[in-house]
mmCIF file of C-alpha atoms in Angstrom:
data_model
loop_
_atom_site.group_PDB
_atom_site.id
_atom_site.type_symbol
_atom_site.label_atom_id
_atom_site.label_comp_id
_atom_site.label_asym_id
_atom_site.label_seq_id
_atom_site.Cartn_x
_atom_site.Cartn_y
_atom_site.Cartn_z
ATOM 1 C CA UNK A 1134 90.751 29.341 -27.398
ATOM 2 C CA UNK A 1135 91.176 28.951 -23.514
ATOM 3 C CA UNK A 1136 87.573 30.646 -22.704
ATOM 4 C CA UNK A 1137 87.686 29.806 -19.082
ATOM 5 C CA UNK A 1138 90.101 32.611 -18.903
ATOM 6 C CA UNK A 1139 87.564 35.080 -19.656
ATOM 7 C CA UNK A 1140 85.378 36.999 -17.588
ATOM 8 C CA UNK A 1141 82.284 38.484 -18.125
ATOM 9 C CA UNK A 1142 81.124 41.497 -16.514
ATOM 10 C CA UNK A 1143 77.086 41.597 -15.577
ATOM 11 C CA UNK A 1144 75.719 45.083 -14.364
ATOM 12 C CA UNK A 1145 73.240 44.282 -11.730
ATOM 13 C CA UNK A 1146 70.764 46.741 -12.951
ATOM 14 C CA UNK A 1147 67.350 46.717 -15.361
ATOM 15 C CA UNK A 1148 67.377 43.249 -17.532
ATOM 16 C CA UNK A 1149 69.871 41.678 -15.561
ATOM 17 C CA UNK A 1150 66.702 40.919 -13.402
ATOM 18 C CA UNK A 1151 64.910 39.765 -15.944
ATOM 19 C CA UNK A 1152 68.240 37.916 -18.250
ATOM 20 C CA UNK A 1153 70.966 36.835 -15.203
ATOM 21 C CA UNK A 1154 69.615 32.991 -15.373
ATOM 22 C CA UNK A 1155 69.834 32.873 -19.643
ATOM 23 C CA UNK A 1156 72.862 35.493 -19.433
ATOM 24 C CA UNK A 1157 74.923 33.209 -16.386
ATOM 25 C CA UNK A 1158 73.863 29.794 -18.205
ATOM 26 C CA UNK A 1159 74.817 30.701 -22.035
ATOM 27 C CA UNK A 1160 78.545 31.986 -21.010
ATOM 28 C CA UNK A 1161 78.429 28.980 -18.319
ATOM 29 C CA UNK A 1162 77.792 26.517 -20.945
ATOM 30 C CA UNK A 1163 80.503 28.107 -23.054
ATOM 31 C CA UNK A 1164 83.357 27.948 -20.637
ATOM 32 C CA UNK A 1165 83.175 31.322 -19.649
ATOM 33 C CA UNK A 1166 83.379 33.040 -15.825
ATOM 34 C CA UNK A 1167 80.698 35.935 -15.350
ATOM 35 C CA UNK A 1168 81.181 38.578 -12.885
ATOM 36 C CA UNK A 1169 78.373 40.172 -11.353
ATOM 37 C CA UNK A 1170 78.487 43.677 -9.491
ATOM 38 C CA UNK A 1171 77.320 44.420 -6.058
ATOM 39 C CA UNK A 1172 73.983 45.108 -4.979
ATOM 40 C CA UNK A 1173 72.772 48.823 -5.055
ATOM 41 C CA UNK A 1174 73.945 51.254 -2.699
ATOM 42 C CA UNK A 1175 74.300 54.557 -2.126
ATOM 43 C CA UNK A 1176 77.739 54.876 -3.721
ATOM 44 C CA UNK A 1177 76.638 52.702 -6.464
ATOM 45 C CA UNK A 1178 73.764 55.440 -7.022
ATOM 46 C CA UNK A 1179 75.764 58.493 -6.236
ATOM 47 C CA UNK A 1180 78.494 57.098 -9.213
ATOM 48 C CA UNK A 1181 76.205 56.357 -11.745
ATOM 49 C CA UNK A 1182 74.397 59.864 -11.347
ATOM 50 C CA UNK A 1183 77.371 61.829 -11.860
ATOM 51 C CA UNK A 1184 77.519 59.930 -15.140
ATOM 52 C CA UNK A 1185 74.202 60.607 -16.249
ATOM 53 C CA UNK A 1186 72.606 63.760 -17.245
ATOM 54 C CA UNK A 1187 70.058 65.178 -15.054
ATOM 55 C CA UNK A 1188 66.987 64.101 -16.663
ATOM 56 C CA UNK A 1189 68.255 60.135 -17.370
ATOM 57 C CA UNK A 1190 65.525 58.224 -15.514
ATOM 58 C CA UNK A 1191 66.638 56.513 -11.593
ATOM 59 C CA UNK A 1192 67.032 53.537 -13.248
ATOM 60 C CA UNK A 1193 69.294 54.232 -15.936
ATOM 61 C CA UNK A 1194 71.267 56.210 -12.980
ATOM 62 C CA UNK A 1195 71.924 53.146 -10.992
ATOM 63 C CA UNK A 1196 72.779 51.370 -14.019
ATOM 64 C CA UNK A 1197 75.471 53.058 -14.982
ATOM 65 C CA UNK A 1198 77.135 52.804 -11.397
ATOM 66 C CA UNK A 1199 77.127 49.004 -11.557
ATOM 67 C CA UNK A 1200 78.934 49.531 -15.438
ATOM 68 C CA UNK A 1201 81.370 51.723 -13.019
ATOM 69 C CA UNK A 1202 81.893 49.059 -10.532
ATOM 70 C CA UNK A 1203 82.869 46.513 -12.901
ATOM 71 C CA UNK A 1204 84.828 48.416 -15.256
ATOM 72 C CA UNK A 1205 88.762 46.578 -14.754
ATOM 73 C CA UNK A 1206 87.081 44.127 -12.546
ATOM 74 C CA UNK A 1207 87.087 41.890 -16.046
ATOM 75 C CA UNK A 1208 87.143 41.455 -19.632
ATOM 76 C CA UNK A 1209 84.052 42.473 -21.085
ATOM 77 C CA UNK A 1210 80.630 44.123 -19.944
ATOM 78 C CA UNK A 1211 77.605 42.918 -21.520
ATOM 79 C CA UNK A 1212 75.109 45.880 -22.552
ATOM 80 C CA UNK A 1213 72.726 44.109 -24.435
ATOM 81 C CA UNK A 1214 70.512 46.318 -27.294
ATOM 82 C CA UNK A 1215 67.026 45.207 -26.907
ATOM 83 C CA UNK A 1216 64.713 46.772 -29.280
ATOM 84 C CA UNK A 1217 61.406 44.456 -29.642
ATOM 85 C CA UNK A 1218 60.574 41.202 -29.868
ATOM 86 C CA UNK A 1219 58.230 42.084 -33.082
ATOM 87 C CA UNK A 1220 55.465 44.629 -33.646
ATOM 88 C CA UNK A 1221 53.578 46.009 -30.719
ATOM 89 C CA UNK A 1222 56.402 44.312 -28.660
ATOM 90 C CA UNK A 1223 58.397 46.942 -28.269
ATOM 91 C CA UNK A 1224 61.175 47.805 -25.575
ATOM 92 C CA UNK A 1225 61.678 51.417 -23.815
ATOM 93 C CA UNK A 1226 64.502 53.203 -25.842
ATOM 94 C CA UNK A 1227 67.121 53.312 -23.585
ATOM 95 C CA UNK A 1228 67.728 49.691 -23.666
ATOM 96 C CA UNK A 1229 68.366 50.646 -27.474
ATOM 97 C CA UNK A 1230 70.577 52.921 -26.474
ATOM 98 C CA UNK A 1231 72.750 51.696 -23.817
ATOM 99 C CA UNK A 1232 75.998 50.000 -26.256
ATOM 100 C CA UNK A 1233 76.434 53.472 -27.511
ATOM 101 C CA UNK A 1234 76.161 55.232 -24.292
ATOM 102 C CA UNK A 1235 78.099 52.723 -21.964
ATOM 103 C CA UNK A 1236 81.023 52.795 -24.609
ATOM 104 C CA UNK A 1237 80.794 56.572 -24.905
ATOM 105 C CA UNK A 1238 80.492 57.296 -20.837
ATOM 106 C CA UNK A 1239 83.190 54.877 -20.538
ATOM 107 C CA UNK A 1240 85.196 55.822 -23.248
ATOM 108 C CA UNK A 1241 88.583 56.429 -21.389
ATOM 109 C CA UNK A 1242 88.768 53.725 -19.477
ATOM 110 C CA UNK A 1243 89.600 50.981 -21.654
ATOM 111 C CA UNK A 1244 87.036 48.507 -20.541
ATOM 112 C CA UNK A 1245 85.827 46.173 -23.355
ATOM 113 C CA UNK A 1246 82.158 45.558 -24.093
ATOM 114 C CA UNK A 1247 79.957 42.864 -25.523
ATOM 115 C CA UNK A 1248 76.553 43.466 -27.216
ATOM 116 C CA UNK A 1249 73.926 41.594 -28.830
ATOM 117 C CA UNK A 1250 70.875 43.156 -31.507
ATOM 118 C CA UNK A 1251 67.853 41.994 -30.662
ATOM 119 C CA UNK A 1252 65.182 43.748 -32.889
ATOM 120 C CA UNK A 1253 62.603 41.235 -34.743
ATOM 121 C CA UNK A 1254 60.599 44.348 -36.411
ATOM 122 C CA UNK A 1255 63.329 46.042 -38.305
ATOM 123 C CA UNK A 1256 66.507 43.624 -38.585
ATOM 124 C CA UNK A 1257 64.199 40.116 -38.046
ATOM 125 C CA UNK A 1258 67.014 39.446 -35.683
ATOM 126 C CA UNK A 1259 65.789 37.699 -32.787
ATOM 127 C CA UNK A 1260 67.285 36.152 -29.482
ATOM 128 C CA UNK A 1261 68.701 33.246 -30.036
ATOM 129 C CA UNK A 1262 70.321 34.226 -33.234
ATOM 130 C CA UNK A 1263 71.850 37.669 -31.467
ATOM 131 C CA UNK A 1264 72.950 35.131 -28.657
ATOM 132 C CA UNK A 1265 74.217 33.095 -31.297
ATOM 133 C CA UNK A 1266 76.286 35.624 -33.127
ATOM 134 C CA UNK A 1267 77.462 36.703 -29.450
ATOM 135 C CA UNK A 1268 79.005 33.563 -28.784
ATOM 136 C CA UNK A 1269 80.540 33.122 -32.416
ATOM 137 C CA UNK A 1270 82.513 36.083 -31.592
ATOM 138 C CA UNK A 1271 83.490 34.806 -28.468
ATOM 139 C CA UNK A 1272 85.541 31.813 -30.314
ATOM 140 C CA UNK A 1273 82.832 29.508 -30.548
ATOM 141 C CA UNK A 1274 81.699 27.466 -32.999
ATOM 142 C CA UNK A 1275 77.580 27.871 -34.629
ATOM 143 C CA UNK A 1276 76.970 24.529 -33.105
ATOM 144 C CA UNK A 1277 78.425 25.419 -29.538
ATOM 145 C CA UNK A 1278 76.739 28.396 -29.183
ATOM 146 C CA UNK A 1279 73.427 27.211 -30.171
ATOM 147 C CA UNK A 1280 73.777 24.262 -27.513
ATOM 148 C CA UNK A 1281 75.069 26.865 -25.034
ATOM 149 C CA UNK A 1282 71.170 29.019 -25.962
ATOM 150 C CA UNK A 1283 69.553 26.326 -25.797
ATOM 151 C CA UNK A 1284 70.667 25.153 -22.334
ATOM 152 C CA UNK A 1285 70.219 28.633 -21.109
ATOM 153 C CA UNK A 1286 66.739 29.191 -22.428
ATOM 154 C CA UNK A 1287 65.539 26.511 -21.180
ATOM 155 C CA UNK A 1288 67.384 27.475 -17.300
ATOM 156 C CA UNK A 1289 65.210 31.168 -17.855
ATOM 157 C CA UNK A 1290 62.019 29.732 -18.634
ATOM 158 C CA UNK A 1291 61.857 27.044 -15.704
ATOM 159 C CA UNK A 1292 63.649 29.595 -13.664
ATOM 160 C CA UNK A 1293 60.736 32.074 -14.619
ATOM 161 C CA UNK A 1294 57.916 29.240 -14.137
ATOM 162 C CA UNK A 1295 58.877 27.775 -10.533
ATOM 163 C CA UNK A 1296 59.074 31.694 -9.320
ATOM 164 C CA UNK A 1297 55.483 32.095 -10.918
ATOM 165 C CA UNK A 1298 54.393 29.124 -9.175
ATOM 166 C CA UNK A 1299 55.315 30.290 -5.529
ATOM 167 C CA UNK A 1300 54.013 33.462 -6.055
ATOM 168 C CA UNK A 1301 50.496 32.196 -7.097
ATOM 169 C CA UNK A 1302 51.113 30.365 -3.712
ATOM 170 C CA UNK A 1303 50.782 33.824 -2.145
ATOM 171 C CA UNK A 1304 47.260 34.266 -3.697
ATOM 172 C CA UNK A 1305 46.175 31.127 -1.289
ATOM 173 C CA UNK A 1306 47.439 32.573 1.585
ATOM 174 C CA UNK A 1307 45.047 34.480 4.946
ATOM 175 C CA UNK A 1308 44.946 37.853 5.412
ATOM 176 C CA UNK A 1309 45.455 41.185 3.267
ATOM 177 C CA UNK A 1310 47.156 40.937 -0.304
ATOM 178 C CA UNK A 1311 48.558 43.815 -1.697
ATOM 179 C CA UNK A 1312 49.626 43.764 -5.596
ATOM 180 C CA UNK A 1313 52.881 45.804 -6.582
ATOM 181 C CA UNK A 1314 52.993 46.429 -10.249
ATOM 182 C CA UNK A 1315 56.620 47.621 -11.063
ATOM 183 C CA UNK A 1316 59.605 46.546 -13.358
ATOM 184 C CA UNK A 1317 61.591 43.832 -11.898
ATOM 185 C CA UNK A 1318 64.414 46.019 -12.164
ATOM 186 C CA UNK A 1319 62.408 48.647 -9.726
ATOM 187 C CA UNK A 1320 61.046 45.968 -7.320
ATOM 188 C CA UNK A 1321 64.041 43.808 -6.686
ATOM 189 C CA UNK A 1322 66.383 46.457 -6.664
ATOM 190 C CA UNK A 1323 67.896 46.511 -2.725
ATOM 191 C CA UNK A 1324 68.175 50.121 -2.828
ATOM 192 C CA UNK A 1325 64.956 50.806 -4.742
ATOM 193 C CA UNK A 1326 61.711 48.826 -4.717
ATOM 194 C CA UNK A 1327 62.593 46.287 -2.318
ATOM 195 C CA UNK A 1328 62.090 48.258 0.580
ATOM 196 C CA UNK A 1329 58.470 48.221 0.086
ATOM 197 C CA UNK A 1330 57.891 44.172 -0.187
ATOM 198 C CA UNK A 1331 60.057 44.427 3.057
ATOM 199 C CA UNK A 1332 57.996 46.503 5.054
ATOM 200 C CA UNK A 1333 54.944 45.093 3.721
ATOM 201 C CA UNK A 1334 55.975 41.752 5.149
ATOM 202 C CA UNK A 1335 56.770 43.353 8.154
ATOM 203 C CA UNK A 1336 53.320 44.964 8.645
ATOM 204 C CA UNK A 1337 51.384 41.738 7.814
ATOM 205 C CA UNK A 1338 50.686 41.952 4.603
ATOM 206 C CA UNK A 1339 51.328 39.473 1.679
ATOM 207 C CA UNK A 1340 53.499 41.269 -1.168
ATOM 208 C CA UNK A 1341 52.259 39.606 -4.941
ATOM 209 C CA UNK A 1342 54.164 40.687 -8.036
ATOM 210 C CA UNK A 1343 52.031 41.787 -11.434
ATOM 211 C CA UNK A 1344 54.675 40.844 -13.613
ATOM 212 C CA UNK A 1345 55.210 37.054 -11.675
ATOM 213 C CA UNK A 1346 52.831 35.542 -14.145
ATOM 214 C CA UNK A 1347 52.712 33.135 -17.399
ATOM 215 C CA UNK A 1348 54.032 36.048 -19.935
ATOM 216 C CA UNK A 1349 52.311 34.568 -22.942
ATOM 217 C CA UNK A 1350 48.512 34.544 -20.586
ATOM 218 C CA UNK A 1351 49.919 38.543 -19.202
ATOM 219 C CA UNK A 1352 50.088 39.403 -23.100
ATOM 220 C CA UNK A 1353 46.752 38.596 -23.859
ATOM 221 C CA UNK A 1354 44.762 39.970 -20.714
ATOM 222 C CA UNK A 1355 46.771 43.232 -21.501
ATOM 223 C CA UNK A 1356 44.557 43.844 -23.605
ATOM 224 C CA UNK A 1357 41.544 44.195 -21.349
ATOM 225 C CA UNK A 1358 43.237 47.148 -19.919
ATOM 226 C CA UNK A 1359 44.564 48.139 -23.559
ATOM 227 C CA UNK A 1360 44.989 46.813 -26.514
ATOM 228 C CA UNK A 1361 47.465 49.351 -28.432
ATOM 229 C CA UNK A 1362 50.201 49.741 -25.052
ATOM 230 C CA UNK A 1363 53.210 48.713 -27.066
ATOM 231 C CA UNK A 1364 55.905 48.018 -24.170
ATOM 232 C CA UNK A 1365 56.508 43.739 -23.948
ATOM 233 C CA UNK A 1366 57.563 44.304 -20.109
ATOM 234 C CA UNK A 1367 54.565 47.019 -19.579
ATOM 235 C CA UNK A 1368 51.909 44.641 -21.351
ATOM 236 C CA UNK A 1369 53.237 41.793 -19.038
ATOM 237 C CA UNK A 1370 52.621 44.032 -15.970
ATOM 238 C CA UNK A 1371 49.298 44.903 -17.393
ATOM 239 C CA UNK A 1372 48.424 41.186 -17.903
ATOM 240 C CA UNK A 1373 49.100 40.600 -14.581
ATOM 241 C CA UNK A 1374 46.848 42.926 -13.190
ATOM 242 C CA UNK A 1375 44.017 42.128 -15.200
ATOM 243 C CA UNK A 1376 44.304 38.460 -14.094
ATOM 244 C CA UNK A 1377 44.960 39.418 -10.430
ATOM 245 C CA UNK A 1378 42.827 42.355 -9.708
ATOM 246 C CA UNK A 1379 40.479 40.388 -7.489
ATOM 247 C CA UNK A 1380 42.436 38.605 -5.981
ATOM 248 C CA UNK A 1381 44.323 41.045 -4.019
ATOM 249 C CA UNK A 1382 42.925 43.675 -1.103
ATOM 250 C CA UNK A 1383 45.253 46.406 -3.099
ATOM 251 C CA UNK A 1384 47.639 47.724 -5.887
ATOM 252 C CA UNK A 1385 50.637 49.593 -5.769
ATOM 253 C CA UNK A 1386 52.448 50.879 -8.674
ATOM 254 C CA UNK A 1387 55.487 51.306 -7.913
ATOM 255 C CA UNK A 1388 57.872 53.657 -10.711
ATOM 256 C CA UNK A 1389 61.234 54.806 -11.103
ATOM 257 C CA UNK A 1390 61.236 58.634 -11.500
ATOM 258 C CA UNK A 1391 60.946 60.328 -14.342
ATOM 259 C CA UNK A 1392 59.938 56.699 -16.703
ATOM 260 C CA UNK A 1393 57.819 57.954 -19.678
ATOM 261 C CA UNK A 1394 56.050 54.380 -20.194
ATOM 262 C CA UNK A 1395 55.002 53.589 -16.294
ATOM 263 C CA UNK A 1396 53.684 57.442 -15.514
ATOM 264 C CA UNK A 1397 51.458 56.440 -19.223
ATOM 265 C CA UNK A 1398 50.742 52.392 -18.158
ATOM 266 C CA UNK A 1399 50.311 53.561 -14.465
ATOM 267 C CA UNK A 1400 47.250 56.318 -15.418
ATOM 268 C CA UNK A 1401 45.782 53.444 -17.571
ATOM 269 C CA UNK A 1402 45.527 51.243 -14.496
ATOM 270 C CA UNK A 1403 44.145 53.846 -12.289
ATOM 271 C CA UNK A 1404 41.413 54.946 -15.007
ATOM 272 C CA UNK A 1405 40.447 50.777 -16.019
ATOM 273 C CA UNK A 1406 41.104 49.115 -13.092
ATOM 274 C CA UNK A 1407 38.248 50.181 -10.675
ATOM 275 C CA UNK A 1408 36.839 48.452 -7.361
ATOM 276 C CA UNK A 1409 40.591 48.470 -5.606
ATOM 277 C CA UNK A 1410 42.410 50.616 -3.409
ATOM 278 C CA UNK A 1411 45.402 52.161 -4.950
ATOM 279 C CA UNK A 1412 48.651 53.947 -4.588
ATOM 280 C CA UNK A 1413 50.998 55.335 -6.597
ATOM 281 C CA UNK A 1414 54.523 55.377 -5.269
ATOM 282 C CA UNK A 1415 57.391 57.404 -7.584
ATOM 283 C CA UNK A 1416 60.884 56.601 -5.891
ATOM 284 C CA UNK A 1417 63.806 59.070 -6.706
ATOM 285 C CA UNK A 1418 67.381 59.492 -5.830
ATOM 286 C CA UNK A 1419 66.195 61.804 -3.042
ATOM 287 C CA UNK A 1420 63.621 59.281 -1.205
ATOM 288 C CA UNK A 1421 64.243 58.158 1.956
ATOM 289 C CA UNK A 1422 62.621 55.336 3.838
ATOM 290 C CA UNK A 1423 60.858 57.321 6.117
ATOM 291 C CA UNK A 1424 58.480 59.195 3.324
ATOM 292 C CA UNK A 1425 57.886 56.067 1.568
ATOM 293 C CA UNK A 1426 56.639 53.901 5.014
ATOM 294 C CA UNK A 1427 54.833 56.870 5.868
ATOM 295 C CA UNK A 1428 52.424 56.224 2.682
ATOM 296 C CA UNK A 1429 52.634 52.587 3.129
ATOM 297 C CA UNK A 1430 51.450 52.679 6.354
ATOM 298 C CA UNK A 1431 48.431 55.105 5.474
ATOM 299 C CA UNK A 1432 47.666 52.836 2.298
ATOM 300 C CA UNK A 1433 47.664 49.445 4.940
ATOM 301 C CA UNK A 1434 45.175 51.678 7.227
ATOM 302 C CA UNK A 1435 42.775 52.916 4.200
ATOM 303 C CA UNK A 1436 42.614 49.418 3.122
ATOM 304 C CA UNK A 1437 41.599 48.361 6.566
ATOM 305 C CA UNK A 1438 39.442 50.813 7.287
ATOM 306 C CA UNK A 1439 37.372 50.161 3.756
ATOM 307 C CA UNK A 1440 37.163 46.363 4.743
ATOM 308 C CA UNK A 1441 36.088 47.284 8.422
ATOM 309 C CA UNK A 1442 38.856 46.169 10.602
ATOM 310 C CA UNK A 1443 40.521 49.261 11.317
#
């Protein structure tokens, strides 16, 4: 099979954040071209949110534009189903959902898509053997595709560990911290959450990420804020706080309106997590800059003020 003839289509939205290094290393390592979609914009947005119904969260909104702007563009989409990685590591449910509603929203359009099952609790099917069974069905043999996970796991996690490692850099650094606990998939996003580790840099202040941390070390110190959340990416961001709490001059959390598990984690923070200024920032498709430096700015000022040099 001549697989460097086909393409792979990767929606930059939610775990492409988390997945592009393992995701652009496994089809790498198996011949195969992957096509990623362009950053977030406003016609990226406005696309996908015509495609969801009114109550789907930002997040999933934006997702489904960057399905949109690869559909044709090539051969398959990958829409991953992530359930859990085991008990009490569960995943929200609309990355359960999203092989049955990108193949029904795109139904017409003849686009292709590839999926892999990850649920540990229920199936015992786990990464590498979803990854696996992915590749198989790609034309490749067991033993290919297992080299080709392998290769790519070990990309993700040294990816994943050298980003840690600058960011605990940040930690050693003068003047004010500020800690923004979000989904990567919120605070990367161009058209979402980076605009506020933009300004922040701009005004001074050093930007630290709550989920840039060892995830194994974030699982267990998520449980000194609580021990029954059952979200893996929401424990991680927990974790992180409870390591870095004191070291930073404030938090924000940072949400994608309306997500169920962050307006839960986020009140758990603000009710546990006590001697720190906080703010809570809930971006829609209707924020603009303006509102959103605005509260930055007053946050930056309230911290000052409260350490005396304002």
């Amino acid at each position: 099979m001549e697989n460097e003839s086909i393409k792979i289509g990767l929606p930059r939205a939610m775990l492409y954040y988390r997945c592009r290094v393992l995701w652009q290393t496994f089809f790498q390592e198996l011949g195969m071209e992957t096509v990623v979609s362009p950053p977030t914009d406003r016609e990226i947005l406005e696309r996908g949110t015509a495609l969801a119904i009114d109550e789907a969260c930002l997040s999933l909104k934006i997702y489904l534009g960057h399905v949109a702007a690869l559909v044709g563009r090539c051969d398959y989409i990958l829409v991953p189903r992530v359930s859990n990685f085991g008990r009490q590591r569960a995943m929200c449910t609309r990355f359960e959902a999203l092989p049955d509603l990108a193949a029904n929203v795109f139904r017409d359009s003849r686009q292709r898509f590839l999926s892999y099952d990850v649920d540990e609790e229920m199936k015992k099917a786990g990464e590498e053997d979803a990854l696996v069974e992915l590749g198989k069905s790609l034309g490749a043999s067991a033993k290919a595709a297992k080299k080709a996970y392998k290769a790519a796991k070990k990309a993700e996690l040294s990816h994943h560990k050298e980003r840690v490692q600058r960011y605990e850099q940040q930690y050693k650094k003068t003047g004010m911290k500020v800690l923004i606990a979000a989904h990567s998939y919120v605070a990367e996003d161009p058209y979402m959450g980076r605009m506020v580790s933009d300004y922040l840099k701009k005004a001074g202040v050093v930007p630290v990420r709550a989920d840039m941390v060892d995830r194994e070390a974030a699982l267990k110190h998520s449980r000194e804020i609580s021990p029954t959340c059952k979200w893996e990416i929401s424990r991680e961001i927990l974790g992180g706080v409870a390591i870095h709490q004191n070291d930073v001059d404030g938090i924000i959390l940072l949400s994608a309106f309306p997500c169920g598990p962050d307006a839960m984690v986020n009140e758990l923070i603000v009710r546990r997590v006590k001697g720190v200024p906080m703010l809570e920032l809930v971006l829609d498709s209707q924020s603009g800059t303006a509102g959103v430096e605005t509260r930055l700015e007053s946050f930056i000022d309230i911290i000052r003020f409260q350490k005396g040099v304002l």
